[in-house]
Tab-separated table of C-alpha atoms in Angstrom:
chain	number	residue	atom	x	y	z
A	178	MET	CA	0.000	0.000	0.000
A	179	THR	CA	1.317	3.458	-0.903
A	180	LYS	CA	2.391	5.417	2.167
A	181	HIS	CA	0.791	8.797	2.632
A	182	PRO	CA	3.133	11.755	3.191
A	183	THR	CA	3.424	12.767	6.806
A	184	ASN	CA	3.736	16.499	6.369
A	185	ARG	CA	0.475	18.478	6.183
A	186	ARG	CA	1.131	20.165	2.853
A	187	GLY	CA	2.053	16.907	1.214
A	188	ALA	CA	-0.993	15.194	2.682
A	189	LEU	CA	-3.323	17.836	1.314
A	190	ARG	CA	-1.682	17.561	-2.111
A	191	ALA	CA	-2.316	13.844	-2.082
A	192	LEU	CA	-5.902	14.298	-0.920
A	193	ALA	CA	-6.555	16.810	-3.658
A	194	GLY	CA	-5.459	14.238	-6.185
A	195	ALA	CA	-2.759	16.360	-7.778
A	196	SER	CA	-0.818	13.349	-8.946
A	197	ALA	CA	-2.483	11.198	-11.578
A	198	ALA	CA	-0.128	8.358	-10.773
A	199	ALA	CA	-1.240	8.355	-7.162
A	200	LEU	CA	-4.814	7.840	-8.310
A	201	ALA	CA	-4.180	4.921	-10.642
A	202	ALA	CA	-6.913	2.293	-10.446
A	203	PRO	CA	-4.828	-0.444	-8.743
A	204	HIS	CA	-3.825	1.980	-6.003
A	205	ILE	CA	-7.439	3.024	-5.432
A	206	ALA	CA	-8.632	-0.544	-5.183
A	207	SER	CA	-5.870	-1.410	-2.722
A	208	ALA	CA	-6.367	1.681	-0.579
A	209	ALA	CA	-10.158	1.389	-0.547
A	210	ALA	CA	-9.850	-2.099	0.880
A	211	ASN	CA	-7.910	-0.691	3.831
A	212	GLY	CA	-9.574	2.723	4.136
A	213	THR	CA	-12.621	4.024	5.957
A	214	THR	CA	-16.096	3.825	4.431
A	215	TRP	CA	-18.855	6.025	5.794
A	216	LYS	CA	-22.453	4.922	5.431
A	217	ILE	CA	-24.202	8.206	4.663
A	218	GLN	CA	-27.925	8.765	4.103
A	219	THR	CA	-29.421	11.818	2.433
A	220	SER	CA	-32.910	13.264	2.808
A	221	TRP	CA	-33.340	13.243	-0.977
A	222	PRO	CA	-35.936	10.564	-1.796
A	223	GLY	CA	-35.264	10.547	-5.541
A	224	GLY	CA	-34.891	12.636	-8.670
A	225	ALA	CA	-32.085	15.033	-9.455
A	226	GLY	CA	-31.241	15.627	-5.802
A	227	LEU	CA	-30.567	11.972	-5.056
A	228	GLN	CA	-28.592	11.450	-8.261
A	229	ILE	CA	-26.390	14.499	-7.641
A	230	PHE	CA	-25.743	13.235	-4.108
A	231	LYS	CA	-24.830	9.736	-5.274
A	232	ASP	CA	-22.565	11.085	-8.012
A	233	TRP	CA	-20.722	13.190	-5.429
A	234	CYS	CA	-20.309	10.283	-3.037
A	235	ALA	CA	-18.829	8.216	-5.854
A	236	THR	CA	-15.964	10.705	-6.222
A	237	ILE	CA	-14.694	10.608	-2.636
A	238	ALA	CA	-12.651	7.399	-2.756
A	239	GLU	CA	-10.745	8.588	-5.826
A	240	LYS	CA	-10.129	12.044	-4.375
A	241	THR	CA	-8.704	10.554	-1.176
A	242	GLY	CA	-6.728	7.742	-2.768
A	243	GLY	CA	-9.085	5.298	-1.078
A	244	GLU	CA	-8.438	6.571	2.445
A	245	LEU	CA	-12.100	7.578	2.762
A	246	ALA	CA	-15.184	6.478	0.829
A	247	PHE	CA	-18.877	7.404	1.087
A	248	GLN	CA	-21.498	4.674	0.713
A	249	PRO	CA	-24.675	6.606	-0.183
A	250	PHE	CA	-28.267	5.834	0.766
A	251	GLY	CA	-31.426	7.665	-0.260
A	252	ALA	CA	-34.229	8.781	2.044
A	253	ASN	CA	-35.674	5.862	4.044
A	254	ASP	CA	-33.156	3.373	2.653
A	255	VAL	CA	-31.796	2.713	6.152
A	256	VAL	CA	-33.964	4.778	8.507
A	257	GLY	CA	-36.741	7.342	8.202
A	258	ASP	CA	-35.944	11.037	7.792
A	259	PHE	CA	-36.872	11.805	11.375
A	260	GLN	CA	-34.622	9.025	12.729
A	261	LEU	CA	-31.439	10.206	11.011
A	262	TYR	CA	-29.742	11.690	14.055
A	263	ASP	CA	-30.520	8.701	16.262
A	264	ALA	CA	-29.073	6.443	13.568
A	265	VAL	CA	-25.803	8.400	13.641
A	266	LYS	CA	-25.671	8.398	17.426
A	267	ASN	CA	-26.276	4.636	17.485
A	268	GLY	CA	-23.694	3.906	14.788
A	269	VAL	CA	-26.227	2.645	12.259
A	270	LEU	CA	-25.040	5.454	9.982
A	271	ASP	CA	-21.720	7.293	10.076
A	272	ALA	CA	-22.994	10.516	8.536
A	273	VAL	CA	-26.139	12.135	7.180
A	274	ASN	CA	-27.050	14.764	4.582
A	275	PRO	CA	-30.367	16.023	5.983
A	276	PHE	CA	-32.454	19.114	5.562
A	277	THR	CA	-31.074	21.140	8.453
A	278	ILE	CA	-34.585	22.004	9.676
A	279	TYR	CA	-34.940	18.396	10.851
A	280	ALA	CA	-32.395	19.039	13.629
A	281	GLN	CA	-34.782	21.374	15.456
A	282	GLY	CA	-36.197	18.356	17.303
A	283	ILE	CA	-32.934	17.869	19.192
A	284	ILE	CA	-31.385	21.337	18.841
A	285	PRO	CA	-33.973	24.134	19.223
A	286	ALA	CA	-31.552	26.704	17.794
A	287	ALA	CA	-31.455	24.734	14.521
A	288	THR	CA	-34.633	26.608	13.598
A	289	PHE	CA	-32.261	29.484	12.859
A	290	LEU	CA	-29.550	27.403	11.184
A	291	THR	CA	-31.644	27.247	8.020
A	292	SER	CA	-33.967	29.701	6.353
A	293	TYR	CA	-37.230	30.654	7.986
A	294	PRO	CA	-40.170	32.789	6.822
A	295	LEU	CA	-39.004	36.180	5.531
A	296	GLY	CA	-35.527	35.789	7.072
A	297	LEU	CA	-32.218	35.681	5.166
A	298	ARG	CA	-33.236	35.239	1.530
A	299	ASN	CA	-30.238	34.326	-0.636
A	300	PRO	CA	-27.545	31.625	-0.485
A	301	HIS	CA	-24.703	34.122	-0.156
A	302	GLU	CA	-26.358	35.645	2.909
A	303	TRP	CA	-26.248	32.255	4.616
A	304	ASP	CA	-22.605	31.860	3.620
A	305	VAL	CA	-21.933	35.218	5.273
A	306	PHE	CA	-23.711	34.004	8.409
A	307	TYR	CA	-21.876	30.664	8.556
A	308	TYR	CA	-18.427	31.611	7.332
A	309	GLY	CA	-18.227	35.286	8.251
A	310	LEU	CA	-20.400	35.959	11.286
A	311	GLY	CA	-19.631	32.936	13.455
A	312	GLY	CA	-22.543	30.676	12.539
A	313	LEU	CA	-20.367	27.650	11.761
A	314	GLU	CA	-18.625	27.764	15.131
A	315	ILE	CA	-21.952	28.014	16.984
A	316	ALA	CA	-23.485	25.161	14.960
A	317	ARG	CA	-20.516	22.913	15.762
A	318	GLU	CA	-20.735	23.817	19.441
A	319	LEU	CA	-24.425	22.881	19.579
A	320	TYR	CA	-24.098	19.673	17.560
A	321	ALA	CA	-21.123	18.544	19.667
A	322	LYS	CA	-23.427	18.443	22.708
A	323	GLN	CA	-25.410	15.776	20.818
A	324	GLY	CA	-22.359	13.702	19.924
A	325	LEU	CA	-22.453	15.045	16.366
A	326	HIS	CA	-20.114	17.119	14.210
A	327	PHE	CA	-21.649	19.714	11.888
A	328	VAL	CA	-19.287	19.841	8.912
A	329	GLY	CA	-21.003	22.605	6.959
A	330	PRO	CA	-24.118	23.861	5.158
A	331	ILE	CA	-25.105	22.660	1.677
A	332	HIS	CA	-27.273	24.831	-0.589
A	333	HIS	CA	-29.856	23.586	-3.013
A	334	GLY	CA	-32.489	26.280	-3.514
A	335	PRO	CA	-35.896	27.479	-2.335
A	336	ASN	CA	-38.900	25.400	-1.423
A	337	ILE	CA	-42.045	25.866	-3.487
A	338	ILE	CA	-45.711	25.111	-2.843
A	339	HIS	CA	-47.852	22.721	-4.896
A	340	SER	CA	-51.613	22.967	-4.617
A	341	LYS	CA	-54.785	21.418	-5.920
A	342	VAL	CA	-56.387	24.896	-5.864
A	343	PRO	CA	-55.001	28.273	-6.998
A	344	ILE	CA	-53.205	30.324	-4.319
A	345	ARG	CA	-53.239	33.959	-5.427
A	346	SER	CA	-52.880	35.662	-2.024
A	347	ILE	CA	-52.066	34.601	1.505
A	348	ASP	CA	-55.827	34.617	2.228
A	349	ASP	CA	-56.164	31.569	-0.040
A	350	PHE	CA	-54.208	29.431	2.444
A	351	ARG	CA	-57.032	29.712	4.961
A	352	GLY	CA	-58.652	26.353	5.684
A	353	ARG	CA	-56.293	24.400	3.428
A	354	LYS	CA	-54.848	21.103	4.614
A	355	MET	CA	-51.177	21.776	4.112
A	356	ARG	CA	-47.971	19.767	4.477
A	357	MET	CA	-45.194	21.707	6.188
A	358	PRO	CA	-41.794	20.702	7.629
A	359	GLY	CA	-42.963	21.713	11.090
A	360	GLY	CA	-41.667	24.315	13.506
A	361	MET	CA	-41.761	28.002	12.733
A	362	VAL	CA	-42.796	27.542	9.107
A	363	ALA	CA	-45.876	25.560	10.128
A	364	GLU	CA	-46.732	28.113	12.798
A	365	VAL	CA	-46.575	31.034	10.373
A	366	PHE	CA	-48.937	29.272	7.967
A	367	GLY	CA	-51.144	28.244	10.847
A	368	GLU	CA	-51.376	31.906	11.842
A	369	ILE	CA	-52.748	32.788	8.392
A	370	GLY	CA	-55.333	30.006	8.621
A	371	ALA	CA	-53.838	26.855	7.088
A	372	GLU	CA	-54.364	23.474	8.743
A	373	THR	CA	-50.798	22.201	8.793
A	374	THR	CA	-49.414	18.694	9.162
A	375	VAL	CA	-45.824	17.425	9.281
A	376	LEU	CA	-44.799	14.744	6.780
A	377	PRO	CA	-41.392	13.601	5.503
A	378	GLY	CA	-40.803	14.252	1.810
A	379	SER	CA	-41.317	10.616	0.826
A	380	GLU	CA	-44.942	10.716	2.062
A	381	ILE	CA	-46.085	13.864	0.249
A	382	PHE	CA	-47.110	12.313	-3.084
A	383	PRO	CA	-49.411	9.647	-1.597
A	384	ALA	CA	-50.952	12.208	0.765
A	385	LEU	CA	-51.750	14.514	-2.166
A	386	GLU	CA	-53.000	11.598	-4.249
A	387	LYS	CA	-55.367	10.417	-1.503
A	388	GLY	CA	-56.534	13.939	-0.680
A	389	THR	CA	-55.211	13.775	2.876
A	390	ILE	CA	-53.681	17.165	2.085
A	391	ASP	CA	-54.460	19.605	-0.713
A	392	VAL	CA	-51.406	21.869	-0.443
A	393	ALA	CA	-47.792	20.841	0.107
A	394	ASP	CA	-44.458	22.541	0.343
A	395	TYR	CA	-41.381	20.647	-0.710
A	396	VAL	CA	-38.169	21.534	-2.478
A	397	GLY	CA	-37.615	22.883	-6.004
A	398	PRO	CA	-39.139	22.235	-9.433
A	399	ALA	CA	-36.734	19.539	-10.649
A	400	VAL	CA	-37.007	17.239	-7.649
A	401	ASN	CA	-40.727	17.828	-7.247
A	402	TYR	CA	-41.400	17.076	-10.904
A	403	SER	CA	-39.438	13.830	-10.713
A	404	LEU	CA	-41.521	12.873	-7.664
A	405	GLY	CA	-44.695	13.242	-9.736
A	406	PHE	CA	-46.220	16.306	-8.123
A	407	SER	CA	-47.641	17.518	-11.448
A	408	GLN	CA	-49.757	14.356	-11.528
A	409	VAL	CA	-51.561	15.191	-8.289
A	410	THR	CA	-51.660	19.026	-8.258
A	411	LYS	CA	-52.558	21.697	-10.801
A	412	TYR	CA	-50.899	24.789	-9.330
A	413	ILE	CA	-47.548	26.037	-8.019
A	414	SER	CA	-47.601	29.049	-5.691
A	415	MET	CA	-44.570	31.358	-5.699
A	416	GLY	CA	-43.581	34.657	-4.164
A	417	PRO	CA	-43.375	37.872	-6.219
A	418	PRO	CA	-40.953	37.908	-9.185
A	419	GLY	CA	-37.422	37.394	-7.925
A	420	PHE	CA	-38.614	36.022	-4.573
A	421	MET	CA	-39.440	32.385	-5.240
A	422	SER	CA	-40.404	31.434	-1.709
A	423	LEU	CA	-41.543	33.623	1.180
A	424	TYR	CA	-41.287	30.927	3.788
A	425	GLN	CA	-38.107	29.012	2.926
A	426	PRO	CA	-36.150	30.866	0.228
A	427	VAL	CA	-32.914	28.970	0.931
A	428	ASP	CA	-33.731	25.482	2.174
A	429	LEU	CA	-30.370	24.431	3.554
A	430	MET	CA	-29.073	20.916	3.865
A	431	ASP	CA	-25.818	19.987	5.598
A	432	LEU	CA	-23.283	17.267	6.222
A	433	THR	CA	-23.415	15.952	9.795
A	434	VAL	CA	-21.070	13.236	11.024
A	435	GLY	CA	-20.990	11.169	14.194
A	436	GLN	CA	-18.369	12.558	16.544
A	437	ALA	CA	-16.559	9.219	16.826
A	438	ALA	CA	-16.374	8.854	13.044
A	439	TRP	CA	-15.106	12.433	12.731
A	440	ASP	CA	-12.493	12.022	15.452
A	441	ALA	CA	-11.180	8.870	13.751
A	442	LEU	CA	-10.066	10.930	10.723
A	443	SER	CA	-6.631	12.498	10.508
A	444	PRO	CA	-6.509	16.315	10.700
A	445	ALA	CA	-5.647	16.446	6.995
A	446	MET	CA	-8.632	14.254	6.117
A	447	GLN	CA	-10.922	16.347	8.311
A	448	GLN	CA	-9.787	19.427	6.424
A	449	PHE	CA	-10.426	17.646	3.132
A	450	VAL	CA	-14.022	16.801	4.165
A	451	GLU	CA	-14.611	20.407	5.230
A	452	MET	CA	-13.306	21.785	1.937
A	453	GLU	CA	-15.141	19.158	-0.083
A	454	THR	CA	-18.430	19.973	1.642
A	455	HIS	CA	-18.023	23.645	0.776
A	456	VAL	CA	-17.264	22.791	-2.868
A	457	TYR	CA	-20.166	20.337	-2.991
A	458	SER	CA	-22.518	23.038	-1.711
A	459	ASP	CA	-21.650	25.232	-4.710
A	460	MET	CA	-21.855	22.410	-7.247
A	461	HIS	CA	-25.019	20.921	-5.742
A	462	HIS	CA	-26.745	24.308	-5.784
A	463	ALA	CA	-25.790	24.990	-9.406
A	464	ALA	CA	-26.780	21.508	-10.573
A	465	ILE	CA	-30.163	21.760	-8.876
A	466	GLN	CA	-30.789	25.202	-10.439
A	467	LYS	CA	-29.882	23.842	-13.887
A	468	ALA	CA	-32.301	20.962	-13.444
A	469	ASP	CA	-34.980	23.399	-12.258
A	470	GLN	CA	-34.767	25.361	-15.504
A	471	GLU	CA	-35.505	22.182	-17.428
A	472	ALA	CA	-38.332	21.220	-15.070
A	473	TRP	CA	-40.330	24.414	-15.554
A	474	ALA	CA	-40.981	23.504	-19.194
A	475	LYS	CA	-42.171	20.055	-18.112
A	476	PHE	CA	-44.636	21.504	-15.609
A	477	GLU	CA	-45.953	23.848	-18.277
A	478	ALA	CA	-46.397	20.957	-20.709
A	479	ASP	CA	-48.372	19.097	-18.043
A	480	GLY	CA	-50.712	22.059	-17.659
A	481	THR	CA	-49.466	23.277	-14.288
A	482	GLU	CA	-50.252	26.939	-13.632
A	483	VAL	CA	-47.812	29.120	-11.688
A	484	THR	CA	-49.448	31.729	-9.455
A	485	ARG	CA	-47.579	34.469	-7.594
A	486	LEU	CA	-48.156	36.267	-4.348
A	487	SER	CA	-47.790	40.062	-4.302
A	488	GLN	CA	-45.449	42.475	-2.565
A	489	ASP	CA	-48.376	43.344	-0.286
A	490	ASP	CA	-48.479	39.672	0.713
A	491	VAL	CA	-44.758	39.862	1.516
A	492	GLU	CA	-45.352	42.788	3.862
A	493	LEU	CA	-48.369	41.174	5.503
A	494	MET	CA	-46.587	37.872	5.995
A	495	THR	CA	-43.559	39.675	7.441
A	496	GLU	CA	-45.807	41.265	10.050
A	497	VAL	CA	-47.087	37.790	10.902
A	498	ALA	CA	-43.583	36.291	10.968
A	499	VAL	CA	-41.719	38.828	13.138
A	500	PRO	CA	-43.393	38.007	16.495
A	501	ILE	CA	-42.989	34.316	15.717
A	502	TRP	CA	-39.251	34.875	15.082
A	503	PHE	CA	-38.910	36.334	18.561
A	504	LYS	CA	-41.096	33.659	20.119
A	505	TYR	CA	-38.863	30.887	18.775
A	506	ALA	CA	-35.672	32.756	19.561
A	507	ASN	CA	-36.721	33.278	23.175
A	508	ARG	CA	-37.441	29.591	23.731
A	509	ASP	CA	-33.740	28.847	23.965
A	510	LYS	CA	-30.664	30.907	24.868
A	511	ASP	CA	-28.688	29.497	21.935
A	512	ALA	CA	-31.529	30.227	19.528
A	513	ALA	CA	-31.591	33.825	20.750
A	514	ARG	CA	-27.835	34.055	20.286
A	515	VAL	CA	-28.020	32.775	16.698
A	516	PHE	CA	-31.042	34.881	15.768
A	517	LYS	CA	-29.444	38.057	17.142
A	518	ILE	CA	-26.593	37.686	14.638
A	519	GLN	CA	-29.063	37.320	11.775
A	520	LEU	CA	-31.355	40.097	12.965
A	521	ASP	CA	-28.452	42.545	13.160
A	522	TYR	CA	-27.487	41.517	9.610
A	523	MET	CA	-31.061	41.927	8.314
A	524	MET	CA	-31.340	45.361	9.940
A	525	SER	CA	-27.972	46.526	8.632
A	526	GLY	CA	-27.323	48.690	5.610
A	527	SER	CA	-26.257	45.543	3.752
A	528	LEU	CA	-29.776	44.097	3.644
A	529	GLY	CA	-32.408	46.325	5.217
A	530	TYR	CA	-35.052	43.577	5.340
A	531	VAL	CA	-36.117	44.612	8.824
A	532	SER	CA	-36.824	48.146	10.040
A	533	PRO	CA	-36.672	49.305	13.671
A	534	GLU	CA	-40.431	49.934	13.530
A	535	LEU	CA	-41.067	46.306	12.585
A	536	VAL	CA	-39.396	44.943	15.729
A	537	GLU	CA	-40.574	47.653	18.095
A	538	GLY	CA	-41.763	46.155	21.367
A	539	HIS	CA	-39.963	42.841	20.802
A	540	THR	CA	-36.951	41.880	22.884
A	541	LEU	CA	-34.499	38.969	22.939
A	542	ASP	CA	-33.759	37.031	26.107
A	543	LEU	CA	-30.002	36.757	25.742
């Protein structure tokens, strides 16, 4: 077996695959037999999202000369979406690629580690939060208390809403049986009159087909089309032009690893996984957006109608959302700490999403 260089710079060169000779097929096969393989399950149940994830996983062994490999599983292949973290803690899985919102069940502050109604609205704003304003360090601190290591966020795009009836204003959500991911998002829609229920992504299609629900949020056009949503709904509800989703404009995923599995890696390999996750976030986001452009034409061909909410709806929904932001932030000291960073950013000259008048009378329990 080829020996890996002991110095850090040399190790990183080897991990990056700079030498074609070092990545020759016989070497990979030999190293893979003696390397570490992580069983890693994603929350993608199918379509473009799952394929992009599997394609990425297939590159890891080659990039690391066989020192590390990812064995990918789709949603529910090993455990259900809501059992992912227990599976990592119990060693059933080594790592997971979940929608970050799912962590709110064990980490209340995770509500603010992914987008929430009318909060940060673009991928680069979340990168600023994580990599510039201390979000990554806080996330790792909180996950470590659960025996988990938060490697980094992974972008894919906004969530959109599919409906059996046209949604032309926020008033049209009233009385609708609506699938939501739970937490703050469900509460905001509940406040405007929707009857919300929590379902994992893999159960949305049958629920729409049976009429258990008549409105459902899920991810973007490409994945939702591949899951057959155009067969069971006639409408897609969007925000105003340029604002695809009011309630989850940047639906973050992440890479989370069991602490024992993370600690077993060398420092150089840990740095590789961190860098690779950041690169994958960019590539995953771009690939999903490309697939979305192709999916819109397919929805149109199937007769799906796109309806848009107005700027007035944005302002009304913001008024509904703000007190709920503070309510969730004040449930937990860490949540308040995370939200304060984002609120300051949203109120700054950089963004200006939130005015002093909008938060008047609301305080954070820090």
